[in-house]
Coordinates of C-alpha atoms in Angstrom, one line a residue:
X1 CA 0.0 0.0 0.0
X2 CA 1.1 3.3 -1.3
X3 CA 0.5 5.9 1.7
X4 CA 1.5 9.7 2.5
X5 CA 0.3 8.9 5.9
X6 CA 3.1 10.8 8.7
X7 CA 5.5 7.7 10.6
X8 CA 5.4 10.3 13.7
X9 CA 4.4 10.4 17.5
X10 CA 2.7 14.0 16.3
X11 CA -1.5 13.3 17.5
X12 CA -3.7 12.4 15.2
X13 CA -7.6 13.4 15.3
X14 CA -9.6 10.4 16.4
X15 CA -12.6 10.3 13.7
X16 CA -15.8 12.6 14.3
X17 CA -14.7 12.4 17.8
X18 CA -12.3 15.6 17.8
X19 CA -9.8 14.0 19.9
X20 CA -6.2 14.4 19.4
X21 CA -4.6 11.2 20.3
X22 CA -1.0 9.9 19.6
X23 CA -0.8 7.2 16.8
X24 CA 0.6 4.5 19.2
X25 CA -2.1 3.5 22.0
X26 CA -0.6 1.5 25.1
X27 CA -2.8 -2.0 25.2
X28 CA -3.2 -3.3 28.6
X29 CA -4.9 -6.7 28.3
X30 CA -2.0 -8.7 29.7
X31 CA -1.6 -6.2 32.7
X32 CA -3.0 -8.8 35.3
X33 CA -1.6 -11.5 37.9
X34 CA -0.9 -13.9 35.2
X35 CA -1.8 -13.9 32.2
X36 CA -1.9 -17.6 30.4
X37 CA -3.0 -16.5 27.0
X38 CA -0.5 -13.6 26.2
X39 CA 2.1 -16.3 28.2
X40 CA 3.7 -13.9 30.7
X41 CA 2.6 -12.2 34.5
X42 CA 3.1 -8.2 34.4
X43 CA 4.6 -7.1 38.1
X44 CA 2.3 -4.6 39.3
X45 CA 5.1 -1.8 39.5
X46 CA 6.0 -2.2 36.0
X47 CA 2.6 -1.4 35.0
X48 CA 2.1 1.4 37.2
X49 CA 5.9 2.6 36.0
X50 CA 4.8 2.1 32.4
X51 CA 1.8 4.8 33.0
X52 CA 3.7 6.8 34.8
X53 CA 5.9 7.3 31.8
X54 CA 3.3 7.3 29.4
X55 CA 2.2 10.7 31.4
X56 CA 5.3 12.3 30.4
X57 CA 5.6 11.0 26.6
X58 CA 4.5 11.9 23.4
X59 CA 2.3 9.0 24.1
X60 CA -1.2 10.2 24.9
X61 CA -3.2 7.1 24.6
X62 CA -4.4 4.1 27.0
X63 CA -6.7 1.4 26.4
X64 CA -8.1 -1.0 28.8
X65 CA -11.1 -2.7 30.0
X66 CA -13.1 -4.2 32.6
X67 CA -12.1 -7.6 31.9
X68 CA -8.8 -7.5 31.4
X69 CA -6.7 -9.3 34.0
X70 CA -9.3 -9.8 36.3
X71 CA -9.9 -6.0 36.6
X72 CA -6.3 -5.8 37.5
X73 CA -5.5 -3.8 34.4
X74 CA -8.0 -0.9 35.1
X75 CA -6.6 -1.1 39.0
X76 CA -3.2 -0.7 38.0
X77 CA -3.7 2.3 35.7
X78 CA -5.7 3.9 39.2
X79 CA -2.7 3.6 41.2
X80 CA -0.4 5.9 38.0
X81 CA -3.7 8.3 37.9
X82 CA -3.4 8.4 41.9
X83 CA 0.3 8.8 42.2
X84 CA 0.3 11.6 39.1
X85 CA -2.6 13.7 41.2
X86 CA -5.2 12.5 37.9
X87 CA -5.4 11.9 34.5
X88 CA -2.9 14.5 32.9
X89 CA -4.6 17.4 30.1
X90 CA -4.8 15.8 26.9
X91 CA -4.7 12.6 28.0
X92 CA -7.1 9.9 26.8
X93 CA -8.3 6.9 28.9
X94 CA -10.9 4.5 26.9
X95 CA -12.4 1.4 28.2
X96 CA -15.3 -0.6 28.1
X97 CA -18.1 -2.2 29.2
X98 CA -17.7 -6.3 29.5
X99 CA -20.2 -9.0 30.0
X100 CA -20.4 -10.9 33.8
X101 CA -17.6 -13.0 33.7
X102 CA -19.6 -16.0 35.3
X103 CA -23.0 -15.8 33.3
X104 CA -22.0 -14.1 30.3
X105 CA -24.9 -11.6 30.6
X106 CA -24.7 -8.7 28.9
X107 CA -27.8 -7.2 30.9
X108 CA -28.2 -4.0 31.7
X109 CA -27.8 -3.9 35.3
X110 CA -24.3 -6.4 34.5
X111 CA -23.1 -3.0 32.3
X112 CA -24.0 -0.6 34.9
X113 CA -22.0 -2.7 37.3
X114 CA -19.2 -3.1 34.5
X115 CA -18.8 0.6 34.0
X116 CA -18.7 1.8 37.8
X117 CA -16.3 -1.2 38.9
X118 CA -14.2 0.4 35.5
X119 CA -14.6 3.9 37.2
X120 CA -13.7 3.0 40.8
X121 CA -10.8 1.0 39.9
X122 CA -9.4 3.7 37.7
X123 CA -10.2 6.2 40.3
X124 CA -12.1 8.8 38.0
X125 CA -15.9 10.0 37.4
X126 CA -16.0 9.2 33.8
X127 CA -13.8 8.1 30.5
X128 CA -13.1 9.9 27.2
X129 CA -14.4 7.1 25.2
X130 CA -16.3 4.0 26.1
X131 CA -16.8 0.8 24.5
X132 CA -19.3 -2.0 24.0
X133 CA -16.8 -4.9 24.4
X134 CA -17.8 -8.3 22.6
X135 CA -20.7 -8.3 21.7
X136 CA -20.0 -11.0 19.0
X137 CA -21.0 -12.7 22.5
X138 CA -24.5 -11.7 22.1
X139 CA -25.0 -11.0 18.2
X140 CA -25.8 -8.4 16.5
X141 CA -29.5 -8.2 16.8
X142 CA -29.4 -8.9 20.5
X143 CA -27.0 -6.1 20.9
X144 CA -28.8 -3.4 19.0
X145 CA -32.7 -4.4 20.7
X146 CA -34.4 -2.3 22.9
X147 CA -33.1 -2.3 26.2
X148 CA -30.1 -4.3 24.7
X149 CA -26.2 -3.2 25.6
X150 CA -25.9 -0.4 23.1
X151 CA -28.9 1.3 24.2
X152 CA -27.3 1.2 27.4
X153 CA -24.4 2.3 26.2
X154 CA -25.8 5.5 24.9
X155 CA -27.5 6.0 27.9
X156 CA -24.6 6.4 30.0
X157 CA -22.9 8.3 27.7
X158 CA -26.0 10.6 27.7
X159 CA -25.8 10.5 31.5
X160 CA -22.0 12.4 31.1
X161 CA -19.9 8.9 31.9
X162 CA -18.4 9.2 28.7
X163 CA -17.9 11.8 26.2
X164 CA -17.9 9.3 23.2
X165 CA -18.9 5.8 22.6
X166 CA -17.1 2.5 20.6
X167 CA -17.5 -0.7 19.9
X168 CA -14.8 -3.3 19.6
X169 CA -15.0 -6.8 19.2
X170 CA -13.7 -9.4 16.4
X171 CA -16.0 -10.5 13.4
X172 CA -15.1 -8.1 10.7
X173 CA -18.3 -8.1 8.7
X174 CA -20.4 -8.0 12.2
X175 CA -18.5 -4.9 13.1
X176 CA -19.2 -3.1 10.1
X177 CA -23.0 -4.1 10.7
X178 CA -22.7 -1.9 13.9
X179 CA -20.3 0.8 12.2
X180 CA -22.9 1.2 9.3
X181 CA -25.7 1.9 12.0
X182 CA -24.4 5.2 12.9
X183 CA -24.9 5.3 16.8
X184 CA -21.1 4.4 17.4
X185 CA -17.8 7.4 17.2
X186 CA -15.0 4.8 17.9
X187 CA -14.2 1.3 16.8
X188 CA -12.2 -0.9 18.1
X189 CA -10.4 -3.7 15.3
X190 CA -8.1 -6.7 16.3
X191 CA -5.5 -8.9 14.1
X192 CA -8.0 -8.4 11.2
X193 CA -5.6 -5.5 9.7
X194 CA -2.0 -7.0 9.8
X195 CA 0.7 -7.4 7.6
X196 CA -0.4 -10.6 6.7
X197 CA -4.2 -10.6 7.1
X198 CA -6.6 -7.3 5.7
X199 CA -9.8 -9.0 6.5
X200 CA -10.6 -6.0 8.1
X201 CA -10.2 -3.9 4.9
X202 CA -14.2 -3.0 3.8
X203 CA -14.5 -2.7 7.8
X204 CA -12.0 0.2 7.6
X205 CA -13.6 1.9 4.3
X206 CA -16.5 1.9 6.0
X207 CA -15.2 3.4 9.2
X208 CA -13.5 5.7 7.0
X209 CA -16.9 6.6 5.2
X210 CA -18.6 7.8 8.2
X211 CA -15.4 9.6 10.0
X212 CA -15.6 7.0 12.7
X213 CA -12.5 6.9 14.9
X214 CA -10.5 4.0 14.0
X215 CA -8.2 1.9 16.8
X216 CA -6.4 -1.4 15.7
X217 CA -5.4 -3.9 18.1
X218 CA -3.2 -7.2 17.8
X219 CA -1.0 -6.5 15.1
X220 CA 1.0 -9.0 16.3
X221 CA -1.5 -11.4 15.9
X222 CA -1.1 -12.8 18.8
X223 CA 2.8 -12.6 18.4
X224 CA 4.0 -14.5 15.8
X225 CA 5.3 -11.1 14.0
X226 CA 6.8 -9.6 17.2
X227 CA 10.4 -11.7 15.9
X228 CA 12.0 -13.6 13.3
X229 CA 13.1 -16.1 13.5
X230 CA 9.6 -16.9 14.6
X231 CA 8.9 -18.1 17.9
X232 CA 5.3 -19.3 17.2
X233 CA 3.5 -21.4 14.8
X234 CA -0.2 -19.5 15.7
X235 CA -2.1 -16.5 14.3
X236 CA -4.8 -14.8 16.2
X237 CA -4.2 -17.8 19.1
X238 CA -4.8 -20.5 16.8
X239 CA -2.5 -22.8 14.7
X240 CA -1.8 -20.8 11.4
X241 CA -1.7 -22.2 7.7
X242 CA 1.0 -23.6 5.8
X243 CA 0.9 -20.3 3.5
X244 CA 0.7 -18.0 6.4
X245 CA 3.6 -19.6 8.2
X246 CA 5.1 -19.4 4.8
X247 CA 4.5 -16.0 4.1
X248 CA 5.2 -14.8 7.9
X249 CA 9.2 -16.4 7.3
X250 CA 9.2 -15.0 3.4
X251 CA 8.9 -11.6 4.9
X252 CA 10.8 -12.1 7.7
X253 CA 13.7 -12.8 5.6
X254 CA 13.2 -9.5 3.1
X255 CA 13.1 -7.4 6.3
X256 CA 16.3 -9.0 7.0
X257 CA 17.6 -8.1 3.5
X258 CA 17.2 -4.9 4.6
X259 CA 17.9 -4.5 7.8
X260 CA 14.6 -3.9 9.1
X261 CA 13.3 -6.5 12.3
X262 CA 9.8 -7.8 10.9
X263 CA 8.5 -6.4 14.6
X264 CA 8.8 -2.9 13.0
X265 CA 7.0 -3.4 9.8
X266 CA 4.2 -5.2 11.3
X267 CA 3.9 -1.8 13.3
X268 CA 4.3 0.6 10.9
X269 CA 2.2 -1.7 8.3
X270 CA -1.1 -0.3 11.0
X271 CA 0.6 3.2 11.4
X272 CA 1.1 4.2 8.0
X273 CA -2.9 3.4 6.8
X274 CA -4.2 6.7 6.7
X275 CA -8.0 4.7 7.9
X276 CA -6.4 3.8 10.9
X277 CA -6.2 6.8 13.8
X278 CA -4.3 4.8 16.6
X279 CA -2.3 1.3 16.8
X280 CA -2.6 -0.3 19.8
X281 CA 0.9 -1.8 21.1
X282 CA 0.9 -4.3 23.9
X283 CA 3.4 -2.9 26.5
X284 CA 4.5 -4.3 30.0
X285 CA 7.6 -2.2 30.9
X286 CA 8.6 2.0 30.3
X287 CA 11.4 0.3 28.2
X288 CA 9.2 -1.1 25.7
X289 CA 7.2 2.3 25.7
X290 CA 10.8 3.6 24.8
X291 CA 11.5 0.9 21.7
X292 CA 8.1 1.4 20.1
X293 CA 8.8 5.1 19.9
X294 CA 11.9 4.2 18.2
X295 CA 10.3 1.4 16.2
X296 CA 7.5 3.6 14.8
X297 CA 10.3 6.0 14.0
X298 CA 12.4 3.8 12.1
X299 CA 13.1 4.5 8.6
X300 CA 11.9 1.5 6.0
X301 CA 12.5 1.9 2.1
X302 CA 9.9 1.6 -0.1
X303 CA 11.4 -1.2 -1.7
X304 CA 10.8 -3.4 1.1
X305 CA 7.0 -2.2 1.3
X306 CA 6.7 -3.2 -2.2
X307 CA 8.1 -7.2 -1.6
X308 CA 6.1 -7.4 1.8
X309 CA 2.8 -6.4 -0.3
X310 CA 4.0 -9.1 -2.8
X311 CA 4.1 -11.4 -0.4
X312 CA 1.2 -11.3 2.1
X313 CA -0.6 -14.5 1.8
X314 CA -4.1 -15.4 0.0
X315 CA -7.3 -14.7 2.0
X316 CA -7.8 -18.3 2.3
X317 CA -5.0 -17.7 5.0
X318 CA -7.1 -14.4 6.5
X319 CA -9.1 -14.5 9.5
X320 CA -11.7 -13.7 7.0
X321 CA -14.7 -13.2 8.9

């Protein structure tokens, strides 16, 4: 993909929202006492040290939710808010709203719980930006009825916990049911819009179409492009394909050709579509905050872009959902 689209840390304007947000977003889902599917624990003072440098950085953007690590996630970014004295100007906090972790129920008193456990564990009165979390759960229809989650959702927002509300989940084509209805200013994509996999692509036209915020999550997928070597024979936490695998080692030898880690062109592959408004980047430690900014910075010929896009394997390898 051809693209004019600035490879800086300068903030970006989040969709319809208005928001200036920097184009890296900090992901938070592994910040809890263990955490078996991301295959590593997060200390609690790394966390906390992470958003405390985050604060101080051209960095501007955090996302989290109620779910993640147990609630740990949200708790951990309270303590930095606490320690700071608040939320710094400018900063942007999202998160979202989750179904009971026991009965799956995504009934409205279970949001109204989700959102003020969210709000007492980050120690604040009310988010930027909250999300509908998925609701690929629940479906479509049962999302969207009366009395359903997203009316809820607008509700609360309407009630002043939130200036702006999202949706994020997986399904690409389910997503862009609930982007095409109009109620939503923020969406929330994951490992759907990767180097290797654009199943996401008609979702981000039509995010694009309606000047809908655009956040996209996992370009790791799952991990497999965070080195090569490769380390991992799964994509989006399932075993990948023969072409994918294929693909994955084809372009982690061109980047080696020239002198680019495959790590930073999975990164800037998300940072340099001009549909996408933020990347979110999984981060445990300030030092990693520290090698993104360089790794989004880094300087990658065109060359290589054209061999990568040569190489990205067939959609029968996508998510493609």
């Amino acid at each position: 993909m051809s693209t004019d689209h600035p490879l800086t840390l300068e903030s970006t304007i989040l969709g319809r929202t208005g928001l200036a947000v920097s184009p890296i977003c900090i992901g938070t889902a592994a910040w809890g006492v263990s955490s078996p599917v991301h295959g590593l624990t997060v200390p609690e003072e790394d966390a906390v040290q992470l958003t405390l440098a985050a604060f101080e950085s051209p960095v501007t953007f955090i996302d989290t939710s109620n779910n993640y690590g147990d609630g740990e996630s949200e708790r951990r970014i309270g303590l930095a808010v606490r320690r700071a004295g608040g939320v710094p100007e400018g900063f942007v906090i999202q998160t979202k709203l989750d179904r009971d972790p026991e009965t799956d129920s995504f009934d409205p008193d279970r949001m109204r719980r989700s959102l003020d456990e969210s709000l007492e564990r980050l120690g604040i009165d009310r988010v930027p930006i909250l999300h509908l979390h998925d609701p690929e759960h629940i479906g479509f229809d049962a999302a969207m009825a009366p009395g359903g989650p997203v009316e809820v959702l607008q509700s609360l927002r309407d009630q002043g916990y939130a200036d702006f509300i999202g949706i994020s989940g997986g399904p690409a084509r389910m997503l862009t049911r609930f982007v095409e209805t109009d109620v939503f200013d923020v969406l929330i994509t994951h490992n759907r819009a990767t180097l290797v996999d654009r199943t996401a692509d008609a979702l981000l036209d039509a995010a694009a179409a309606a000047d809908i915020g655009v956040v996209n999550a996992a370009i790791y997928g799952g991990g497999i492009l965070a080195s090569w070597p490769r380390t991992s024979d799964r994509y989006h936490y399932a075993p990948a394909s023969a072409e994918m695998l294929a693909a994955i080692d084809a372009m982690g030898a061109a980047c080696e050709r020239h002198g680019v880690p495959l790590i930073v062109a999975a990164l800037q592959s998300s940072l340099r579509d001009p549909r996408i408004h933020s990347t979110v980047c999984g981060l445990v430690t300030p030092q990693q905050l520290d090698e993104t900014v360089r790794m989004a910075e880094t300087e990658i010929p065109d060359a290589l872009w054209e061999e990568l896009d040569s190489l990205r394997p067939s959609r029968d390898s996508w998510i493609d959902d």
